[in-house]
mmCIF file of C-alpha atoms and ligand atoms in Angstrom:
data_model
loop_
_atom_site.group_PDB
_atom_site.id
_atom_site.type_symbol
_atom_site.label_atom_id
_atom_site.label_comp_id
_atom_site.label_asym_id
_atom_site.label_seq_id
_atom_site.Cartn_x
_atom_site.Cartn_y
_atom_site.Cartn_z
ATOM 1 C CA UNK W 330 -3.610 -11.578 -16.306
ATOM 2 C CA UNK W 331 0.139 -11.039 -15.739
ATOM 3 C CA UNK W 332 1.024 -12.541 -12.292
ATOM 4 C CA UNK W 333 4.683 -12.951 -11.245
ATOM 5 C CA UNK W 334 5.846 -14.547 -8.091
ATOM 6 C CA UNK W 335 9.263 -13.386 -7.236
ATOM 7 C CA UNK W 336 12.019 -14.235 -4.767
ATOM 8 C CA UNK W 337 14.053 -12.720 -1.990
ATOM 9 C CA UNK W 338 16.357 -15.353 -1.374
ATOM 10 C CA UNK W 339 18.292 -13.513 1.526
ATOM 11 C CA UNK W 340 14.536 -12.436 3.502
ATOM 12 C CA UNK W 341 12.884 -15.308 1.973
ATOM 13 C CA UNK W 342 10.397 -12.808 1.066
ATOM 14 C CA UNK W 343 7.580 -13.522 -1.678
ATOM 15 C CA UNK W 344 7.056 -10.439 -3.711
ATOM 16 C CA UNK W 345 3.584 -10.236 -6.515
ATOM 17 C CA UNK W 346 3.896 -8.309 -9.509
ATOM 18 C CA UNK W 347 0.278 -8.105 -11.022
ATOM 19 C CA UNK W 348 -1.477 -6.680 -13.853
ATOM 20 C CA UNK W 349 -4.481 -7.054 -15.822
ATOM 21 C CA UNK W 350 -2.767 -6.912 -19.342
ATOM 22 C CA UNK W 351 0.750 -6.043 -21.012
ATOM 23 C CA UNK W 352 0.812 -2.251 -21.428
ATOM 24 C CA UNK W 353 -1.369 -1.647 -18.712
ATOM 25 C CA UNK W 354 -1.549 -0.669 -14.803
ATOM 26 C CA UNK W 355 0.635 -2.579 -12.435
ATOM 27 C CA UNK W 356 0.892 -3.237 -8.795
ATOM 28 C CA UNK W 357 3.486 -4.754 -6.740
ATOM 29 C CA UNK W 358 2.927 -6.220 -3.345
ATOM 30 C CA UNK W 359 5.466 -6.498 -0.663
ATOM 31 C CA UNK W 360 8.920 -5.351 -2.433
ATOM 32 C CA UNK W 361 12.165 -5.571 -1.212
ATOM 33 C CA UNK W 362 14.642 -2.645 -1.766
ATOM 34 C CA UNK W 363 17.860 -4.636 -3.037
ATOM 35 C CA UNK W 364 15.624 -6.221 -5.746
ATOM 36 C CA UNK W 365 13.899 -2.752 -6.797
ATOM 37 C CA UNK W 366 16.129 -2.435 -9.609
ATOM 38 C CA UNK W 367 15.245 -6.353 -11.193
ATOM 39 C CA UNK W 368 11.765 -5.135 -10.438
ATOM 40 C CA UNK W 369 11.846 -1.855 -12.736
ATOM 41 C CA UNK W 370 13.938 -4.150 -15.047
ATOM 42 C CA UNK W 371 10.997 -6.878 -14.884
ATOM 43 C CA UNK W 372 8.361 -4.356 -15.370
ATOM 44 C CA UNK W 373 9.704 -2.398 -18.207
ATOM 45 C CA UNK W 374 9.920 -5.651 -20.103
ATOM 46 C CA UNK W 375 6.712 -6.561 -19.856
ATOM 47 C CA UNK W 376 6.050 -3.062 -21.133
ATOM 48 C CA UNK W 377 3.846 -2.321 -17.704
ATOM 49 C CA UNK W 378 3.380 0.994 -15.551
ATOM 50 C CA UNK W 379 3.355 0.584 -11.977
ATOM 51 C CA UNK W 380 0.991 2.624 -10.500
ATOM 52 C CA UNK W 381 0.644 0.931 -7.085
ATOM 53 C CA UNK W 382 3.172 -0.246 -4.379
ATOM 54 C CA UNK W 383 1.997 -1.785 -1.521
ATOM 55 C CA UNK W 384 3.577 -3.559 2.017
ATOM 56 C CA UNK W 385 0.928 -6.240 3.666
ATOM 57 C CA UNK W 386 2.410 -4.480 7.263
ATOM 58 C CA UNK W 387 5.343 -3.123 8.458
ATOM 59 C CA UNK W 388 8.239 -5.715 7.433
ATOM 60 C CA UNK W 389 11.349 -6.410 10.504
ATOM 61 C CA UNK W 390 12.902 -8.930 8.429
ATOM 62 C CA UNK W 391 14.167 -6.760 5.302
ATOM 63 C CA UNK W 392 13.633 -3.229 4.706
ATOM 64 C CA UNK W 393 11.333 -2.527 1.745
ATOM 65 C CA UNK W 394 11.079 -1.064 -2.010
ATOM 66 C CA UNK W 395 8.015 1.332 -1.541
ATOM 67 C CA UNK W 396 9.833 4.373 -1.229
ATOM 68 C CA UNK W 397 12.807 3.797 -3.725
ATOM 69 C CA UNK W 398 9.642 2.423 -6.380
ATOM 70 C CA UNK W 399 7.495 5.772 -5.891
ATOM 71 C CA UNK W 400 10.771 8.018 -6.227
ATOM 72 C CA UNK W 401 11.402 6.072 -9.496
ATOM 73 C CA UNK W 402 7.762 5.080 -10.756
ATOM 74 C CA UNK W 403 5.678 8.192 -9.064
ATOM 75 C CA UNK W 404 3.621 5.137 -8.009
ATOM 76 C CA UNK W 405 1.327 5.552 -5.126
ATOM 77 C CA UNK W 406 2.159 3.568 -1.684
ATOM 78 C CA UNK W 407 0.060 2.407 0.146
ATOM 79 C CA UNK W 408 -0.454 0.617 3.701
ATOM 80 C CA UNK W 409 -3.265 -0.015 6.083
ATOM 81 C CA UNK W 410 -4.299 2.619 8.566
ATOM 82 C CA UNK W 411 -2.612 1.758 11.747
ATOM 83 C CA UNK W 412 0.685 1.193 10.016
ATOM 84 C CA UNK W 413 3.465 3.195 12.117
ATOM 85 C CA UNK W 414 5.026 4.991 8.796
ATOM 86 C CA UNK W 415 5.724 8.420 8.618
ATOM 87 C CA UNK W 416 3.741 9.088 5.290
ATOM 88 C CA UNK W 417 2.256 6.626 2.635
ATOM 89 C CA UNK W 418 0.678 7.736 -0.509
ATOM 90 C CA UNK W 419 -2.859 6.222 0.552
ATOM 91 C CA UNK W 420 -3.997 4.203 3.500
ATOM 92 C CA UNK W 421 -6.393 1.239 3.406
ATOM 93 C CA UNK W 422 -9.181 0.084 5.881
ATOM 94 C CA UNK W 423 -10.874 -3.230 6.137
ATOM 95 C CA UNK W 424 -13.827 -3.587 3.285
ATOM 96 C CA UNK W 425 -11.549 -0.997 1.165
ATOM 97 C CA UNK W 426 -11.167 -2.172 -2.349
ATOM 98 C CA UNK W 427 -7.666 -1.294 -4.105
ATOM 99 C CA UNK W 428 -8.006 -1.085 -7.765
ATOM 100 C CA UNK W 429 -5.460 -0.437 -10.612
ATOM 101 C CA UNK W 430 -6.750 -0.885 -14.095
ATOM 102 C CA UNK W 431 -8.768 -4.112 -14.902
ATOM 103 C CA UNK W 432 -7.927 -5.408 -11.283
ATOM 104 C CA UNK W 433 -9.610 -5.046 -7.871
ATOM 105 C CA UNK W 434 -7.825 -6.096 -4.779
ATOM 106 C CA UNK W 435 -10.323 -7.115 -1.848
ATOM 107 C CA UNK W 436 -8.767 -5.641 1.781
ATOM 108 C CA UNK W 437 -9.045 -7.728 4.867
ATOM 109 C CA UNK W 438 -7.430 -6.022 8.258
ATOM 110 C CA UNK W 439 -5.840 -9.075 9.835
ATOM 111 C CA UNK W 440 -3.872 -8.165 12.747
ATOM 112 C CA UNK W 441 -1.746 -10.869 14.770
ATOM 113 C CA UNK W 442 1.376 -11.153 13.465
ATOM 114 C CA UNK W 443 1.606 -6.862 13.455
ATOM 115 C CA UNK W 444 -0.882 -4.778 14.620
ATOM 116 C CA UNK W 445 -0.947 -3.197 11.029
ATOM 117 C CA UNK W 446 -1.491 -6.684 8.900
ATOM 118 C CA UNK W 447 -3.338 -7.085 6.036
ATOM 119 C CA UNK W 448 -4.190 -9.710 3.879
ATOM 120 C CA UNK W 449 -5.425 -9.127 -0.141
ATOM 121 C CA UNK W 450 -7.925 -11.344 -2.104
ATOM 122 C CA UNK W 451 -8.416 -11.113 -5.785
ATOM 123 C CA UNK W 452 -10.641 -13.449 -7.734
ATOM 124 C CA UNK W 453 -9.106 -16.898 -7.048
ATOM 125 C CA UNK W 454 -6.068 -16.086 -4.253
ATOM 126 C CA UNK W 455 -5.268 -14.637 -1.210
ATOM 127 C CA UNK W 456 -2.442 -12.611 -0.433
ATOM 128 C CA UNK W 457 -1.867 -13.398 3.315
ATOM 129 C CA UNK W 458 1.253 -11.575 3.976
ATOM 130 C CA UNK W 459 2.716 -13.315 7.179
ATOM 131 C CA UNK W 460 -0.646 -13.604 8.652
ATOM 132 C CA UNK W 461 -0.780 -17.153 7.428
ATOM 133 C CA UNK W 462 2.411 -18.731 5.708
ATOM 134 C CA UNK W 463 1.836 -22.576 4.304
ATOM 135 C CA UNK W 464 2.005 -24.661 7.436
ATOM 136 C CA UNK W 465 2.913 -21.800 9.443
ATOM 137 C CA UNK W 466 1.985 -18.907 11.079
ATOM 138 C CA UNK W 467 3.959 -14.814 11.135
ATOM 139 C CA UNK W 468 4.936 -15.008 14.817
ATOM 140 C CA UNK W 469 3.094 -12.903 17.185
ATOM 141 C CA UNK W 470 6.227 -11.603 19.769
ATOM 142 C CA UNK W 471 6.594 -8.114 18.476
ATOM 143 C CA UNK W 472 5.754 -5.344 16.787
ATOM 144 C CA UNK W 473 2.016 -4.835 19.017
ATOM 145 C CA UNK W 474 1.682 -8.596 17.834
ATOM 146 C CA UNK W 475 -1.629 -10.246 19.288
ATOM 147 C CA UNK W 476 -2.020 -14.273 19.332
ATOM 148 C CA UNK W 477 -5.207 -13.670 20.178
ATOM 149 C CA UNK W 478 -6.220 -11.239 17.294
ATOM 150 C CA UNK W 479 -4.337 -13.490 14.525
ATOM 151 C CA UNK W 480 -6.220 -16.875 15.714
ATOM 152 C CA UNK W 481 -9.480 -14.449 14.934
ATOM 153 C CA UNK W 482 -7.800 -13.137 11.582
ATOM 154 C CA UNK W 483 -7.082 -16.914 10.737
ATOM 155 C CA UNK W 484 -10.053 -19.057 12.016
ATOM 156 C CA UNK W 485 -12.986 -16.115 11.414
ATOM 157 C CA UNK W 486 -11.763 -13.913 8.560
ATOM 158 C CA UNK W 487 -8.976 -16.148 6.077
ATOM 159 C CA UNK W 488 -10.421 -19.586 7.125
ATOM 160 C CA UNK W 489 -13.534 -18.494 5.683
ATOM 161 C CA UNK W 490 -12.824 -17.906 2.289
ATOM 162 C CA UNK W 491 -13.784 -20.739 -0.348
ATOM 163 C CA UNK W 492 -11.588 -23.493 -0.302
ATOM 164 C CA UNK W 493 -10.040 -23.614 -3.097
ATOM 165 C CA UNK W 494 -8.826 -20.058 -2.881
ATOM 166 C CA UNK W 495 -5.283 -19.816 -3.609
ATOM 167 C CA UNK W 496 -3.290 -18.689 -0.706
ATOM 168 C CA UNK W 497 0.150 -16.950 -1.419
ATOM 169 C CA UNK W 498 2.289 -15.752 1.463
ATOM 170 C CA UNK W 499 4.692 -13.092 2.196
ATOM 171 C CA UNK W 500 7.548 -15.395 3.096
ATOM 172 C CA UNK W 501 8.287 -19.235 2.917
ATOM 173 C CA UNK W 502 11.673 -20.575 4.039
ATOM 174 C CA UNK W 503 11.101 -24.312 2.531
ATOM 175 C CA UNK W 504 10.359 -23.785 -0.859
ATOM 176 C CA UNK W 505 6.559 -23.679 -0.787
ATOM 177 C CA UNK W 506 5.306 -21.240 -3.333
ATOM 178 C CA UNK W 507 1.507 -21.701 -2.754
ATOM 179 C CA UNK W 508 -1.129 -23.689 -0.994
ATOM 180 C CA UNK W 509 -5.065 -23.199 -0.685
ATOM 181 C CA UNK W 510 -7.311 -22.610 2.058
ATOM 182 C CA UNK W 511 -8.314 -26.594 2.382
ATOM 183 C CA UNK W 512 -4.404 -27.323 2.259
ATOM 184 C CA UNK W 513 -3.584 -25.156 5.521
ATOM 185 C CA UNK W 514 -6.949 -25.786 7.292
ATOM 186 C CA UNK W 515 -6.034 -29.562 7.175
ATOM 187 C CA UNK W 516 -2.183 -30.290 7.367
ATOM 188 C CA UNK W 517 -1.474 -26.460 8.860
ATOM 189 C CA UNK W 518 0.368 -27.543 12.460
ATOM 190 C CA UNK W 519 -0.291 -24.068 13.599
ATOM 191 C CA UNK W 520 -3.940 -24.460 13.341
ATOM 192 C CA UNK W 521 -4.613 -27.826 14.604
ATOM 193 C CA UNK W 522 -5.857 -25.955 17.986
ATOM 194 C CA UNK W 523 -9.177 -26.524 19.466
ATOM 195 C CA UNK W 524 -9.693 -22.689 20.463
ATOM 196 C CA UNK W 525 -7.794 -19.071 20.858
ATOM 197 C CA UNK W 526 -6.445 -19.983 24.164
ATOM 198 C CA UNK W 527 -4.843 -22.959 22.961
ATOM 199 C CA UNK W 528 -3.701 -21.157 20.087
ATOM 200 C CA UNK W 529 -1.745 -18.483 22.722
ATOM 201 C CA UNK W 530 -0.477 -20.925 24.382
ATOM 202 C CA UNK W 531 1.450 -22.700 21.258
ATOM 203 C CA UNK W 532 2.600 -19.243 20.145
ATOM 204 C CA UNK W 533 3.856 -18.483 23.760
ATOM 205 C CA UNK W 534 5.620 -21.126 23.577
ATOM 206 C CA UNK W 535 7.792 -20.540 20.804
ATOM 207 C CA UNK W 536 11.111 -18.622 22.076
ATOM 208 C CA UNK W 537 12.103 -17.558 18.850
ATOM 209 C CA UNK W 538 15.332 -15.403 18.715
ATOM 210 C CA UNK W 539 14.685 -11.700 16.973
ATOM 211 C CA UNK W 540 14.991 -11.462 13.107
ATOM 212 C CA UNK W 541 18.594 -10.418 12.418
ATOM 213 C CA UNK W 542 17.598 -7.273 10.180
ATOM 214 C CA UNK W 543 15.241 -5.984 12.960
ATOM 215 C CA UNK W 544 16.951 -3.745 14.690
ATOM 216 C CA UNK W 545 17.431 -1.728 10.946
ATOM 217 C CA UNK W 546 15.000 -2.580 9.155
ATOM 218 C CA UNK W 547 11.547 -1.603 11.303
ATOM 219 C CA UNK W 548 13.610 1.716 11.756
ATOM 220 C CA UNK W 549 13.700 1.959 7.951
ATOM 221 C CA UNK W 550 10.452 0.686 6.899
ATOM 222 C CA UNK W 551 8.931 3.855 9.548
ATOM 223 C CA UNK W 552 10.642 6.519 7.383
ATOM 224 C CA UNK W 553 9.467 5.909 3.515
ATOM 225 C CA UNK W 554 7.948 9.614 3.288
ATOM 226 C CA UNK W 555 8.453 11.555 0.286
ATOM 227 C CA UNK W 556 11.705 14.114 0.477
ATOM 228 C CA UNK W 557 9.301 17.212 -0.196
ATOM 229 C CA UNK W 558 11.817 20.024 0.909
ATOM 230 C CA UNK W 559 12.381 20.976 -2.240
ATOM 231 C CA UNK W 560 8.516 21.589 -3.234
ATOM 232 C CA UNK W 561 8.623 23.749 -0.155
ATOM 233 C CA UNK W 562 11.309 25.605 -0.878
ATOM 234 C CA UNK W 563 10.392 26.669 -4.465
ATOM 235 C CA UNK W 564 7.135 28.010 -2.744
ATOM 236 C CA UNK W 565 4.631 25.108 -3.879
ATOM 237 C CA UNK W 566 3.751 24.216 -0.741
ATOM 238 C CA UNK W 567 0.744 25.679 1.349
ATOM 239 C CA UNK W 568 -0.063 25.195 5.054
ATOM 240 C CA UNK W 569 -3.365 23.725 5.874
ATOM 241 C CA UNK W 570 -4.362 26.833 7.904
ATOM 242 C CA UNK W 571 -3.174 29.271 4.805
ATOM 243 C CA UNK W 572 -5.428 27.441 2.487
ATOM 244 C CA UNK W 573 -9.336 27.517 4.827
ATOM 245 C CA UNK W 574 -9.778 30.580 3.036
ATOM 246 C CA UNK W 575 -9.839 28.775 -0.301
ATOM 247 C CA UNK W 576 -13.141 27.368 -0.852
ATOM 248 C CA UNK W 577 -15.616 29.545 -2.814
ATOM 249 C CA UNK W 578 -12.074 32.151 -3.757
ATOM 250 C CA UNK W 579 -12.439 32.436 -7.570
ATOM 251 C CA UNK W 580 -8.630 32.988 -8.099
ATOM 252 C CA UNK W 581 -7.871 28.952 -7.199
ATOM 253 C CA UNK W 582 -9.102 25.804 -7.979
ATOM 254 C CA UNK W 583 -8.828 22.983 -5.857
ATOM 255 C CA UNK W 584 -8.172 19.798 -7.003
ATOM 256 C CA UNK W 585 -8.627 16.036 -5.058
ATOM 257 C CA UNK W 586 -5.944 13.744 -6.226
ATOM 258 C CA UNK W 587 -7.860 11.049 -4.224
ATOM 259 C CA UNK W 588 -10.089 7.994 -5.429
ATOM 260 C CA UNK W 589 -13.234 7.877 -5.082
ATOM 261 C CA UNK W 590 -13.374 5.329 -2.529
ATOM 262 C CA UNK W 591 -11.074 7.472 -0.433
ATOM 263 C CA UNK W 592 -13.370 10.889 -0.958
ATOM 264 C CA UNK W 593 -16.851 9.135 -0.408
ATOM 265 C CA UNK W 594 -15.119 7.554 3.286
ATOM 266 C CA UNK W 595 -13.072 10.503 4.094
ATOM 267 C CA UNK W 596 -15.322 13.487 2.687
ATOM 268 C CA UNK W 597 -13.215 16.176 0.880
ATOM 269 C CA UNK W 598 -12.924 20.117 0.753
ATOM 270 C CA UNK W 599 -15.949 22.265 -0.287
ATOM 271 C CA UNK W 600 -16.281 23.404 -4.402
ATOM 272 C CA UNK W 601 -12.794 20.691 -5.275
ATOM 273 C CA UNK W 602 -12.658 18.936 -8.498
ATOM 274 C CA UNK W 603 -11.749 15.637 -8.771
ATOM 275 C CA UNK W 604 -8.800 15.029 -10.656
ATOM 276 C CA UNK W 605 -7.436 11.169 -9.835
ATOM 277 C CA UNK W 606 -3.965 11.035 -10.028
ATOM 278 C CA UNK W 607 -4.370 8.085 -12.198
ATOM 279 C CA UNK W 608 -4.960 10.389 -14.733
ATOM 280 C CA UNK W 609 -2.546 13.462 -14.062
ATOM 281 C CA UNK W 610 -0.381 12.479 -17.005
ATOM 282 C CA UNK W 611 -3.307 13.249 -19.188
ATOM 283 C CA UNK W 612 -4.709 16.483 -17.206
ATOM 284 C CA UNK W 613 -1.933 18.145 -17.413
ATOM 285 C CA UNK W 614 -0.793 17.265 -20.604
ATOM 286 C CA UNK W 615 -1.202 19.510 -23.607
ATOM 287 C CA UNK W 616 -5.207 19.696 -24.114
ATOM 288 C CA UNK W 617 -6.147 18.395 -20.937
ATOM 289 C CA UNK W 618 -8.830 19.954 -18.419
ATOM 290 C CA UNK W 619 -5.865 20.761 -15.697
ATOM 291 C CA UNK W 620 -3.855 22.406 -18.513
ATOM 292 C CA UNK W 621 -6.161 24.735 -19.733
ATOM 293 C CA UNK W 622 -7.206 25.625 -16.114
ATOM 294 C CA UNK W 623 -3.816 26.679 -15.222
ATOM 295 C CA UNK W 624 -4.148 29.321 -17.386
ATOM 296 C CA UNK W 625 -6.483 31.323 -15.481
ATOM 297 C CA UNK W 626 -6.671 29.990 -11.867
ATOM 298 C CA UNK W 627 -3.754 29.177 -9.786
ATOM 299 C CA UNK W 628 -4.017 24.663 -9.385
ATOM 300 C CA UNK W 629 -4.029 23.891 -5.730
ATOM 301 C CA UNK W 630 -3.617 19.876 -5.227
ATOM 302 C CA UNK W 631 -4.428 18.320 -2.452
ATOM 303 C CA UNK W 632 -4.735 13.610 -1.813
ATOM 304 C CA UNK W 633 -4.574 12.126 1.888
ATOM 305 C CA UNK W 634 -1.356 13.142 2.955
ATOM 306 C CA UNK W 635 0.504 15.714 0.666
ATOM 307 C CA UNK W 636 2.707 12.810 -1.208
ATOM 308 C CA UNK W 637 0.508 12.352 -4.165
ATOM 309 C CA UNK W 638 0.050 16.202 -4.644
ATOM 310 C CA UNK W 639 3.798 16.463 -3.954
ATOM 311 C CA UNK W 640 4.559 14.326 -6.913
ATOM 312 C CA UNK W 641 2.205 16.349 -8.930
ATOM 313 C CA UNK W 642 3.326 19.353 -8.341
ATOM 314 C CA UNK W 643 6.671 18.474 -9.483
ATOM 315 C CA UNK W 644 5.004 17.144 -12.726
ATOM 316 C CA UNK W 645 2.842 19.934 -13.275
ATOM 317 C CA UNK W 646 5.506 22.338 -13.003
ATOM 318 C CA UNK W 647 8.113 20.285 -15.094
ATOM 319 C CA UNK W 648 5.124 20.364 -17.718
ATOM 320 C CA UNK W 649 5.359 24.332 -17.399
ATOM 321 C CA UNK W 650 2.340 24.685 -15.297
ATOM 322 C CA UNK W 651 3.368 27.703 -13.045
ATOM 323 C CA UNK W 652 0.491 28.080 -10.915
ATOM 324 C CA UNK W 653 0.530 25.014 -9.405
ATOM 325 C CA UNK W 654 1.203 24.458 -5.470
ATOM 326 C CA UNK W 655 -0.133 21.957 -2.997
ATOM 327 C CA UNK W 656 -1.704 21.036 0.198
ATOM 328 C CA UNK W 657 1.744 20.268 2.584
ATOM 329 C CA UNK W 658 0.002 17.187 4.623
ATOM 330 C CA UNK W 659 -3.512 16.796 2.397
ATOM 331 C CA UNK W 660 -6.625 16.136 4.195
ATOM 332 C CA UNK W 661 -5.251 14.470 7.472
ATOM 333 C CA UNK W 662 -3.705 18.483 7.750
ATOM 334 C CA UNK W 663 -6.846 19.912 6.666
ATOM 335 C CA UNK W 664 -8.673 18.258 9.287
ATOM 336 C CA UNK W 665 -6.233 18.898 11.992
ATOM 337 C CA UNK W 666 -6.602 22.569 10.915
ATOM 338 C CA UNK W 667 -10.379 22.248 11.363
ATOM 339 C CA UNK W 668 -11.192 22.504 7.536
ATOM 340 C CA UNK W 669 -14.814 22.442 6.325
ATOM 341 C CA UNK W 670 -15.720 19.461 4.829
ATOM 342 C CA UNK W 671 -18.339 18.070 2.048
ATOM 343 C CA UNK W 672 -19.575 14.369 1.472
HETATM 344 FE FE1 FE2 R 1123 6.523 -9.790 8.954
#
């Protein structure tokens, strides 16, 4: 396994660069835009693709790398479902599992510090984002922050993990790299509180003064859509309502971009072939299934929100597929038009 542990030094933010074997599929959790370019640096030397970008909630303290990394990776962000940004690639849910090659990420909603945290467990470690820092806590005064919900995120969901798991944090501002589960359960001040009212009542009692890059950076974080005017514009885009009529018409093929995970919980649109975008390099590419279709049926993509299809649209017409357009929006549109659905 290739795990790197890097360093914001002027957030303090923790960022985790993991993959299951040079060559293959990477993912990087919680990246910070001024390092994005020692990132790309880091992962080209270890001769990795990153195929997966994703924030543990919505960051005040620094504003973050997802959008620069999918504009120069095509990677696929992602963020839990009540995160307040305009448009991720894919949106996780408690129970979810988030896999790249070799690698499955385990997704726990822990809200407290945000209303959109998350925390991450693979194998041995837990990536707690600032639910629970070593010998601290994320503070709870903002951002639909709940003292409450994070004593239940921290005494009934990470508190129960085994004890030796590995906890890894989103920030540290001693010089703590790591702890485990035993380590903050015993010497964590934070948690040395006989019940959740006790615990509100420390956290109340804080008074700390606002992060410094708050004020820009939660504005920031909100806005890491895809720029898909010019997809429009050249006429690749479709409007939910323009493409009901779809299904069962012989002239197009639809095609999910999704996972599976994200079809079987969200259903998907009647007589579409799954196509993961994990592969697109390889559909569309000389000899591949999506390739030869494009010949005779126009290739209309669709994924969760319109940024995956987006991105292969692009590629699919760079590769000189013609007919191919997308869903503007993906499913969430297709819903809100009142598109049929199958399981
Ligand atoms: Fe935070």
């Amino acid at each position: 396994m290739i795990f790197r542990q890097l360093f914001d030094s002027v957030s303090s933010t923790y960022t985790y660069l993991l993959a299951s074997r040079r060559g293959g599929e990477a993912l990087i959790i919680d990246p910070v835009l001024e390092r994005v370019d020692r990132y790309l640096k880091l992962i080209e030397e270890l001769d990795l693709r990153l195929v997966k970008a994703l924030d543990t909630h919505l960051h005040a303290d620094h504003i973050t790398g997802l959008g620069a990394l999918r504009d120069h990776t095509k990677c696929i962000t992602v963020m839990g479902e009540q995160s307040g940004v305009d448009v991720v690639s894919m949106r996780v849910a408690d129970g979810d599992d988030l896999r790249i090659e070799g690698m499955s990420l385990g997704v726990i909603y822990t809200p407290g510090h945000t209303d959109d945290s998350y925390c991450f467990t693979m194998a041995d470690r837990v990536f707690t984002g600032d639910t629970l820092l070593i010998r601290g806590t994320g503070r709870t005064d903002f951002q639909n922050g709940s003292a409450r919900a994070q004593y239940d995120s921290i005494f009934n969901r990470l508190l129960k993990l085994p004890d030796e798991t590995l906890v890894y944090p989103a920030h540290d501002y001693k010089g703590d790299m790591v702890s485990t589960i035993a380590e903050e359960r015993a010497h964590n001040p934070r948690l040395k509180v006989r019940d959740a009212a006790e615990y509100e009542a420390l956290m109340a009692g804080l008074k700390l003064a606002s992060p410094k890059m708050m004020d820009v950076a939660v504005p920031a974080n909100m806005l890491q859509g895809l720029h898909q005017e010019e997809v429009a514009r050249r006429g690749w885009a479709l409007e939910a309502k323009a493409a009901l009529a779809l299904p069962g018409d012989r002239e197009n093929v639809l095609i999910d971009l999704r996972e599976r995970g994200e079809r079987q919980r969200h259903g998907t649109i009647p007589g579409a072939l799954h196509a993961p975008y994990a592969d697109l390099a390889e559909n569309i590419g000389p000899g591949g299934m999506l390739h030869e279709l494009a010949g005779i049926r126009r290739l209309v993509f669709f994924c969760a929100f319109g940024e995956r299809s987006a991105m292969a649209v692009q590629a699919a017409q760079d590769g000189g597929l013609q007919s191919a357009c997308h869903i503007a929006g993906g499913m969430a549109a297709w819903k809100l038009a009142g598109g049929a659905l199958a399981g």
